[in-house]
Coordinates of C-alpha atoms in Angstrom, one line a residue:
M1 CA -36.2 -42.8 -62.8
N2 CA -36.5 -46.9 -63.7
P3 CA -36.9 -48.9 -60.7
D4 CA -36.1 -51.9 -62.7
D5 CA -32.4 -50.1 -63.7
P6 CA -29.9 -52.9 -63.3
V7 CA -27.6 -49.9 -61.3
V8 CA -30.5 -48.9 -59.1
Q9 CA -31.8 -52.5 -58.3
A10 CA -28.1 -53.0 -57.3
V11 CA -27.8 -50.0 -54.8
R12 CA -31.7 -50.8 -53.6
E13 CA -30.7 -54.4 -52.7
A14 CA -27.2 -53.5 -51.1
L15 CA -29.1 -50.8 -48.9
A16 CA -31.7 -53.5 -48.1
A17 CA -29.1 -55.7 -46.4
L18 CA -28.3 -52.7 -43.8
P19 CA -29.6 -52.9 -40.1
T20 CA -31.6 -50.1 -40.1
D21 CA -33.4 -47.7 -42.9
D22 CA -32.2 -44.4 -41.3
A23 CA -28.2 -44.5 -40.6
P24 CA -26.0 -42.2 -42.8
V25 CA -24.3 -44.2 -45.4
V26 CA -20.8 -42.9 -47.0
V27 CA -20.6 -43.2 -50.6
A28 CA -17.0 -43.1 -52.2
V29 CA -16.8 -40.5 -55.1
S30 CA -13.7 -40.0 -57.5
G31 CA -15.9 -38.1 -60.2
G32 CA -15.4 -41.1 -62.5
A33 CA -18.2 -42.6 -64.3
D34 CA -18.5 -45.6 -61.7
S35 CA -18.6 -43.4 -58.4
T36 CA -20.9 -41.0 -60.2
A37 CA -23.3 -43.6 -61.2
L38 CA -23.3 -45.1 -57.7
L39 CA -23.9 -41.7 -56.0
H40 CA -26.7 -40.8 -58.2
A41 CA -28.5 -44.2 -57.8
C42 CA -28.0 -44.0 -54.2
A43 CA -29.8 -41.0 -53.9
A44 CA -32.9 -42.2 -56.2
V45 CA -33.4 -45.0 -53.6
V46 CA -33.1 -43.3 -50.1
P47 CA -33.4 -39.9 -48.9
A48 CA -30.4 -37.7 -49.4
A49 CA -30.2 -36.8 -46.2
R50 CA -28.8 -40.0 -45.4
L51 CA -26.0 -40.2 -47.9
V52 CA -22.4 -38.5 -47.3
A53 CA -20.2 -38.4 -50.4
C54 CA -16.8 -38.7 -49.3
H55 CA -14.1 -37.8 -51.8
V56 CA -10.3 -38.6 -50.8
H57 CA -7.9 -36.0 -52.3
H58 CA -4.7 -38.0 -52.7
G59 CA -2.7 -35.2 -54.0
L60 CA -0.6 -37.4 -56.4
Q61 CA -1.4 -35.0 -59.6
A62 CA -2.1 -31.7 -61.0
A63 CA -5.7 -32.7 -61.6
A64 CA -6.5 -33.8 -58.1
D65 CA -8.2 -30.3 -57.1
G66 CA -10.5 -30.4 -60.4
F67 CA -11.6 -34.0 -59.2
A68 CA -12.5 -32.7 -55.6
D69 CA -14.4 -29.5 -57.0
H70 CA -16.2 -31.9 -59.5
C71 CA -17.3 -34.2 -56.6
A72 CA -18.6 -31.2 -54.7
V73 CA -20.9 -30.0 -57.6
L74 CA -22.3 -33.4 -58.2
A75 CA -22.8 -33.6 -54.4
H76 CA -24.6 -30.1 -54.3
T77 CA -26.7 -30.8 -57.2
L78 CA -27.9 -34.0 -55.8
G79 CA -28.6 -32.5 -52.1
V80 CA -26.0 -34.5 -50.4
R81 CA -23.5 -33.5 -47.7
F82 CA -19.9 -33.6 -48.9
D83 CA -16.9 -34.3 -47.3
L84 CA -13.5 -34.0 -48.8
Q85 CA -10.8 -35.6 -47.0
R86 CA -6.7 -34.8 -48.2
I87 CA -4.2 -37.5 -47.6
E88 CA -0.8 -35.2 -46.8
A89 CA 1.4 -38.3 -46.6
R90 CA 3.2 -39.4 -49.8
P91 CA 4.3 -42.9 -50.8
G92 CA 7.8 -44.3 -49.5
R93 CA 11.1 -44.8 -51.7
G94 CA 10.1 -48.2 -53.7
E95 CA 6.5 -48.7 -52.4
S96 CA 3.8 -49.2 -54.7
V97 CA 1.6 -45.9 -55.6
E98 CA -1.4 -48.4 -56.2
A99 CA -1.3 -50.0 -53.1
W100 CA -0.2 -47.0 -50.9
A101 CA -3.5 -44.8 -52.5
R102 CA -5.7 -47.7 -52.0
E103 CA -4.5 -48.1 -48.1
H104 CA -4.8 -44.6 -47.2
R105 CA -8.3 -44.5 -49.1
Y106 CA -9.9 -47.1 -47.3
R107 CA -8.6 -45.8 -43.7
V108 CA -10.0 -42.1 -44.7
L109 CA -13.7 -43.6 -45.8
A110 CA -13.4 -45.4 -42.7
A111 CA -12.8 -42.5 -40.4
C112 CA -15.4 -40.7 -42.3
A113 CA -17.7 -43.5 -41.7
Q114 CA -17.1 -43.3 -37.9
A115 CA -17.1 -39.5 -37.8
T116 CA -20.5 -39.6 -39.3
G117 CA -22.0 -42.4 -37.8
A118 CA -22.6 -44.5 -40.8
W119 CA -23.4 -47.9 -41.2
A120 CA -21.4 -48.7 -44.0
V121 CA -19.2 -47.5 -47.1
L122 CA -20.3 -47.8 -50.6
T123 CA -17.7 -48.1 -53.5
A124 CA -18.3 -48.4 -56.9
H125 CA -15.9 -51.4 -57.9
H126 CA -17.6 -53.3 -61.0
A127 CA -17.0 -56.8 -62.3
D128 CA -14.2 -55.0 -65.1
D129 CA -12.4 -54.2 -62.0
Q130 CA -13.0 -57.6 -60.3
A131 CA -11.4 -59.2 -63.6
E132 CA -8.6 -57.2 -63.3
T133 CA -8.1 -58.0 -59.8
L134 CA -7.7 -62.0 -60.8
L135 CA -5.1 -61.0 -63.6
I136 CA -3.1 -58.7 -61.2
G137 CA -3.5 -62.2 -58.6
L138 CA -2.3 -64.2 -61.4
S139 CA 0.8 -62.0 -62.4
R140 CA 1.6 -62.3 -58.4
G141 CA 1.0 -66.2 -58.2
S142 CA -1.3 -65.6 -55.7
G143 CA -3.2 -68.9 -54.0
P144 CA -7.2 -68.8 -53.8
E145 CA -7.2 -65.9 -51.3
G146 CA -5.4 -63.6 -53.5
L147 CA -7.0 -64.6 -56.5
S148 CA -10.7 -64.6 -54.8
G149 CA -11.0 -60.7 -56.0
M150 CA -13.2 -58.2 -53.8
R151 CA -16.3 -59.0 -51.6
A152 CA -19.7 -57.5 -52.4
A153 CA -19.8 -57.0 -48.6
S154 CA -16.7 -57.2 -46.1
D155 CA -15.3 -55.4 -42.7
R156 CA -12.4 -53.7 -43.1
N157 CA -10.9 -50.7 -40.6
G158 CA -13.8 -51.3 -38.5
V159 CA -16.5 -50.5 -40.8
R160 CA -18.7 -52.3 -43.4
L161 CA -17.6 -52.2 -47.1
M162 CA -19.8 -52.6 -49.7
R163 CA -19.6 -52.7 -53.7
P164 CA -23.1 -53.4 -54.8
F165 CA -21.7 -53.1 -58.6
L166 CA -19.7 -56.4 -58.8
A167 CA -22.0 -57.8 -61.3
L168 CA -22.4 -54.8 -63.6
S169 CA -19.9 -53.8 -66.2
R170 CA -17.9 -50.6 -66.7
A171 CA -19.9 -50.2 -69.8
C172 CA -23.3 -50.6 -67.7
L173 CA -22.1 -47.7 -65.6
R174 CA -21.0 -45.3 -68.2
D175 CA -24.5 -46.2 -70.0
Y176 CA -26.2 -45.2 -67.1
C177 CA -24.3 -41.9 -66.8
T178 CA -25.2 -41.2 -70.5
R179 CA -28.7 -42.1 -70.1
H180 CA -28.6 -39.4 -67.1
A181 CA -26.7 -36.8 -68.6
L182 CA -24.3 -37.0 -65.8
A183 CA -20.9 -35.0 -66.4
V184 CA -17.9 -37.5 -65.5
V185 CA -14.4 -36.9 -65.1
D186 CA -11.2 -39.5 -66.5
D187 CA -8.6 -39.7 -64.2
P188 CA -5.2 -39.6 -66.4
M189 CA -3.3 -42.4 -63.9
N190 CA -6.1 -44.8 -65.4
D191 CA -4.0 -44.3 -68.7
D192 CA -0.5 -44.5 -66.8
P193 CA 0.9 -47.6 -68.7
T194 CA 3.6 -47.7 -65.4
L195 CA 0.7 -49.2 -63.4
L196 CA 0.1 -52.4 -63.3
R197 CA -3.5 -52.3 -63.4
S198 CA -3.7 -49.5 -66.1
A199 CA -1.4 -51.6 -68.2
L200 CA -3.9 -54.9 -68.0
R201 CA -6.9 -52.4 -68.2
R202 CA -5.7 -50.9 -71.6
R203 CA -3.5 -53.5 -73.2
V204 CA -4.6 -57.1 -71.9
M205 CA -8.2 -56.8 -70.9
P206 CA -9.4 -55.8 -74.4
A207 CA -7.1 -58.6 -75.8
L208 CA -8.9 -61.2 -74.0
V209 CA -12.6 -59.9 -74.3
S210 CA -11.8 -59.7 -78.1
A211 CA -10.7 -63.4 -77.8
A212 CA -13.4 -64.6 -75.4
P213 CA -16.5 -62.2 -75.0
G214 CA -17.7 -63.4 -71.7
F215 CA -14.4 -63.0 -70.3
V216 CA -15.2 -60.2 -67.8
A217 CA -18.2 -62.1 -66.5
S218 CA -16.7 -65.5 -66.5
A219 CA -13.6 -64.0 -64.4
A220 CA -16.3 -62.4 -61.7
R221 CA -17.6 -66.2 -61.4
S222 CA -14.2 -67.8 -60.7
A223 CA -13.5 -65.0 -58.3
G224 CA -16.9 -66.1 -56.5
L225 CA -15.5 -69.5 -56.4
L226 CA -11.9 -69.0 -55.7
A227 CA -13.8 -66.8 -52.6
E228 CA -15.7 -70.3 -51.5
A229 CA -12.6 -71.9 -51.6
A230 CA -10.6 -69.2 -49.5
E231 CA -13.3 -69.3 -47.0
L232 CA -13.5 -73.0 -46.8
A233 CA -9.7 -72.7 -46.4
R234 CA -9.8 -70.5 -43.3
E235 CA -12.6 -72.8 -41.6
W236 CA -10.2 -75.5 -41.9
A237 CA -7.4 -73.8 -40.4
Q238 CA -10.3 -72.6 -37.4
V239 CA -10.7 -75.9 -36.8
D240 CA -7.1 -77.2 -36.6
L241 CA -6.3 -74.0 -34.7
A242 CA -8.7 -74.6 -32.0
R243 CA -6.6 -77.8 -31.3
A244 CA -3.3 -76.3 -31.7
V245 CA -3.3 -72.9 -30.2
D246 CA -3.6 -71.7 -26.4
A247 CA -5.6 -68.7 -25.0
G248 CA -2.4 -66.9 -25.4
G249 CA -2.0 -67.0 -29.0
V250 CA 0.8 -69.4 -28.4
L251 CA 0.8 -72.3 -31.2
W252 CA 1.8 -76.0 -30.1
L253 CA 3.9 -77.9 -32.9
S254 CA 2.9 -81.3 -31.4
A255 CA -0.7 -80.4 -32.6
L256 CA 0.5 -79.2 -35.8
A257 CA 2.4 -81.9 -36.6
T258 CA -0.7 -84.4 -36.8
L259 CA -1.7 -82.6 -40.0
S260 CA -1.1 -83.0 -43.3
R261 CA 1.8 -80.4 -44.7
A262 CA -0.7 -78.8 -46.7
R263 CA -3.0 -78.3 -43.3
Q264 CA 0.0 -77.2 -41.7
A265 CA 0.9 -74.6 -44.0
N266 CA -2.9 -73.4 -44.0
A267 CA -3.1 -73.7 -40.0
L268 CA 0.2 -71.5 -40.0
R269 CA -1.0 -68.9 -42.4
Q270 CA -4.1 -68.5 -40.6
W271 CA -2.6 -68.3 -37.2
L272 CA 0.3 -65.6 -38.5
R273 CA -3.1 -63.4 -39.7
E274 CA -4.7 -63.4 -36.8
R275 CA -1.6 -62.2 -34.8
G276 CA -1.7 -59.5 -37.0
A277 CA 1.8 -60.5 -38.8
P278 CA 2.4 -60.3 -42.4
V279 CA 1.9 -63.6 -44.2
P280 CA 4.8 -65.1 -46.0
S281 CA 5.0 -66.1 -49.4
Q282 CA 4.3 -70.0 -50.2
A283 CA 8.0 -70.6 -50.4
R284 CA 9.2 -68.6 -47.4
L285 CA 6.3 -70.5 -45.3
A286 CA 7.5 -73.6 -46.4
A287 CA 10.9 -72.9 -45.2
L288 CA 9.4 -71.8 -41.6
L289 CA 7.8 -74.8 -41.5
E290 CA 10.7 -76.6 -42.3
Q291 CA 12.7 -74.9 -39.7
A292 CA 9.7 -74.8 -36.9
F293 CA 9.9 -78.9 -37.3
G294 CA 14.3 -78.8 -37.2
S295 CA 14.6 -77.0 -34.5
V296 CA 15.3 -78.4 -30.7
S297 CA 15.7 -75.3 -28.8
A298 CA 14.7 -71.3 -28.6
H299 CA 15.4 -69.9 -32.1
A300 CA 14.3 -66.9 -34.1
L301 CA 12.8 -68.7 -37.1
W302 CA 11.4 -65.6 -39.3
G303 CA 11.9 -62.1 -39.2
H304 CA 9.7 -60.3 -41.6
A305 CA 8.3 -56.3 -41.5
G306 CA 9.6 -56.1 -38.1
W307 CA 7.9 -59.6 -36.7
C308 CA 9.7 -62.6 -35.5
V309 CA 8.3 -65.8 -34.9
V310 CA 9.9 -67.9 -32.3
R311 CA 10.4 -71.2 -31.0
Y312 CA 10.2 -72.5 -27.6
R313 CA 10.4 -76.1 -27.2
D314 CA 7.1 -77.4 -28.5
S315 CA 5.6 -73.9 -29.2
L316 CA 5.8 -71.1 -31.8
Q317 CA 5.3 -67.5 -30.7
A318 CA 4.8 -64.4 -33.1
L319 CA 6.3 -61.4 -31.5
S320 CA 5.2 -57.9 -33.1
P321 CA 7.6 -55.0 -33.4
Q322 CA 6.4 -53.3 -29.8
A323 CA 7.1 -56.6 -28.4
L324 CA 10.4 -56.9 -29.8
W325 CA 11.7 -53.7 -29.6
R326 CA 14.6 -52.0 -27.0
P327 CA 16.2 -49.1 -27.5
D328 CA 19.6 -51.3 -27.0
R329 CA 19.3 -53.3 -30.0
P330 CA 17.8 -52.9 -33.6
G331 CA 14.9 -54.6 -34.5
P332 CA 14.5 -57.5 -36.3
S333 CA 15.9 -58.0 -40.2
D334 CA 14.1 -58.6 -43.2
W335 CA 14.6 -62.3 -44.8
Q336 CA 17.6 -62.7 -46.5
G337 CA 17.9 -66.4 -47.2
S338 CA 18.1 -67.5 -43.6
W339 CA 15.7 -66.9 -40.8
S340 CA 17.1 -64.4 -38.0
C341 CA 16.2 -61.6 -35.9

């Protein structure tokens, strides 16, 4: 094993950032080239006994059992503990399969980490994934937060999530697997043109790379800059909220009124995020601000995903579905062009 291999170096640097060198580490494995390279490189850097290869069986396609078997063989070959987790739930009607699978996958990986006492979960997302994420954000009209892509390290579902390959390309990881004669499987869903990410990967990305060969690396840099901008916006919001929110989480409009409209929107967005409420679109956020400052009495301003934002005199409160629900009345309705609960 070449210690200067960029794949091995990336894993070594990520693991060196952990607070201890003996706690377990969960490695997410799908059987594809990316996660295969990740598990193989991890086993080259730390004792295999520290590693837990976790495969999430989504049950969304006939080939899923084969993916699980492949990952089990890979883990056994490397002397790594294998943990197979099956998701029994299914996406709801009209729900994005990609978003559903991603959310459940992260929950399962976090549960695996907590059950094994692991310090972190490592995933094999790379620079091409980051570029695709940026394009998805652009297609949705996202702001800096949505366009900032994936972080190299973040906390999610109570565990540390690490992505050591964000500076490496998909081709680099495939080359690693080829050089080490590692068998991989290809997920047919990656070629499904009805899924946005797959369509971007197969149709849009090749055209962009052909027109601008450095696009993937440039997109990764842009995502990093946008992540800095998003972090700065959060820090400004926390400064503004420190003067506008009391210990009970109530937001005082008189304090918010001293800010520019852009800072009002930024602070309100962060306040909702900290309450655990879903953050509305830019248009809905602007309408909420308009109603908040136009209302003169207690008034339900925003109903969305079961939540309500209510004004009472000079204050705003965000009420969760649990706080709102009573058996003798329905929950708040989603926004239908006017604010109501």
